[in-house]
């Protein structure tokens, strides 16, 4: 290694990700920090984190929701987003403000590589790639690697050498050099790759993002107009995580890759992920760190628990460890407030025979029987145990009943109407109400008597059919605030 290369690798930027943060000492330290945060009582977070009135929870500011501080995530990062795999935005802080994202840029680099190559593609490391500087996977000029091993060097070690090698190789493919067997200047090939990064960003709706290189460096010769925002990063990460090759790589804490050296020998390189969430947070499954002096410590992290996947983006945290703490706080906050809400809340139950067994079911309503003047039929839910997954800080549940016109003989299980459940006016679901008791229609003699009774009641303005009664309740979800 030349003196100049050693100097550039050891100074700053993502070198700290690849060399310092990835060390086992740092992993142990971060695990201790994480354990400390988890041990704090609910509502208590480190002093340097904060809750801001302008923070947005599901599209509404903390201030407008009237939430208590204990209900909100207290984080340090200047820019932050939490997004679900379905695209729902749960938390935003300065989410659209332009900023630097450092090596998180490499997520887009990986997207372009995966979309324009296959696993049999070989990557040759040029001299300019090997000497790019800052964070490095320790690749040497002339090294040959498989595409996936080069992606591991890119995403785990945050290798800028790997980023340039991939950009040159895939840019060559994009320009048609691979098919025409023509020479393409490496700078030209890399620019073609960067152009595709920007085109893909627009196609993915990343309207506030612009790339000027494949690695994310932003000074010392790499100054420019590159920029992004927390919201765009979340969307980019969400898209990347739909690719199984990308997912498997970023979920790897450490691995070995094989390179063929210029002189022909093979050598294994050991890589450790710069993602300190892996192995330290339940469900952590990637994705990418970043750091430059302009961007500050950054992290886009993912977690999946029982199929529920979320992405936390934190940009410009106060230090390298705090970015992981911030992401952990945001993700845990989401999981803590995703609850199963039982649809039936009633203090009245009746016993019915179901599948040969006597079971107790909740009475959710009494529905008027139109053939009678004063009789109602007890109703329960088609599935009395049904629940719906909700985010409990998004407001209380309300319900709307629609009753069928009930006539004739009623048997247990007959549909009597529907209940629609909403949260903040968004429909959660509509479920059927069914009879949980039997009721006969009036006989001939009873029917004649009811006809005359109704006739007199009409003249006197009295009730001619019983009122339907709502029994089911919708208890408050967030008594501390309006939600």
mmCIF file of C-alpha atoms in Angstrom, residues 1 5 9 122-127 129-131 136-146 149-150 153 161-162 165 256-271:
data_model
loop_
_atom_site.group_PDB
_atom_site.id
_atom_site.type_symbol
_atom_site.label_atom_id
_atom_site.label_comp_id
_atom_site.label_asym_id
_atom_site.label_seq_id
_atom_site.Cartn_x
_atom_site.Cartn_y
_atom_site.Cartn_z
ATOM 1 C CA UNK A 1 0.000 0.000 0.000
ATOM 2 C CA UNK A 5 -3.366 5.395 -0.106
ATOM 3 C CA UNK A 9 -7.904 5.237 3.989
ATOM 4 C CA UNK A 122 -17.236 -11.007 -13.098
ATOM 5 C CA UNK A 123 -15.897 -7.699 -11.813
ATOM 6 C CA UNK A 124 -12.301 -6.619 -12.405
ATOM 7 C CA UNK A 125 -10.881 -3.975 -10.086
ATOM 8 C CA UNK A 126 -9.117 -1.179 -11.945
ATOM 9 C CA UNK A 127 -6.240 0.816 -10.497
ATOM 10 C CA UNK A 129 -11.053 1.808 -8.299
ATOM 11 C CA UNK A 130 -8.483 0.304 -5.942
ATOM 12 C CA UNK A 131 -7.176 3.744 -5.013
ATOM 13 C CA UNK A 136 -12.106 0.173 1.588
ATOM 14 C CA UNK A 137 -12.669 -3.542 1.198
ATOM 15 C CA UNK A 138 -8.899 -3.794 0.607
ATOM 16 C CA UNK A 139 -9.320 -4.748 -3.045
ATOM 17 C CA UNK A 140 -6.205 -4.495 -5.226
ATOM 18 C CA UNK A 141 -5.784 -3.433 -8.819
ATOM 19 C CA UNK A 142 -6.297 -6.456 -11.052
ATOM 20 C CA UNK A 143 -8.466 -8.379 -8.575
ATOM 21 C CA UNK A 144 -11.315 -10.351 -10.135
ATOM 22 C CA UNK A 145 -14.459 -11.123 -8.105
ATOM 23 C CA UNK A 146 -17.925 -12.422 -8.716
ATOM 24 C CA UNK A 149 -18.779 -10.981 -3.713
ATOM 25 C CA UNK A 150 -18.171 -7.455 -4.976
ATOM 26 C CA UNK A 153 -17.542 -5.733 -0.318
ATOM 27 C CA UNK A 161 -13.103 0.576 -4.095
ATOM 28 C CA UNK A 162 -15.919 -1.918 -4.699
ATOM 29 C CA UNK A 165 -15.213 -1.232 -9.644
ATOM 30 C CA UNK A 256 -15.506 -14.353 3.558
ATOM 31 C CA UNK A 257 -15.188 -13.530 -0.135
ATOM 32 C CA UNK A 258 -12.732 -14.878 -2.676
ATOM 33 C CA UNK A 259 -10.659 -12.731 -5.007
ATOM 34 C CA UNK A 260 -8.402 -13.816 -7.842
ATOM 35 C CA UNK A 261 -5.291 -11.675 -7.573
ATOM 36 C CA UNK A 262 -3.593 -10.183 -10.602
ATOM 37 C CA UNK A 263 -0.781 -12.701 -10.359
ATOM 38 C CA UNK A 264 -3.314 -15.525 -10.584
ATOM 39 C CA UNK A 265 -3.546 -16.728 -7.002
ATOM 40 C CA UNK A 266 -6.777 -16.872 -5.013
ATOM 41 C CA UNK A 267 -7.179 -15.161 -1.664
ATOM 42 C CA UNK A 268 -9.974 -14.970 0.882
ATOM 43 C CA UNK A 269 -10.923 -11.633 2.396
ATOM 44 C CA UNK A 270 -12.873 -11.455 5.636
ATOM 45 C CA UNK A 271 -15.624 -8.845 5.704
#
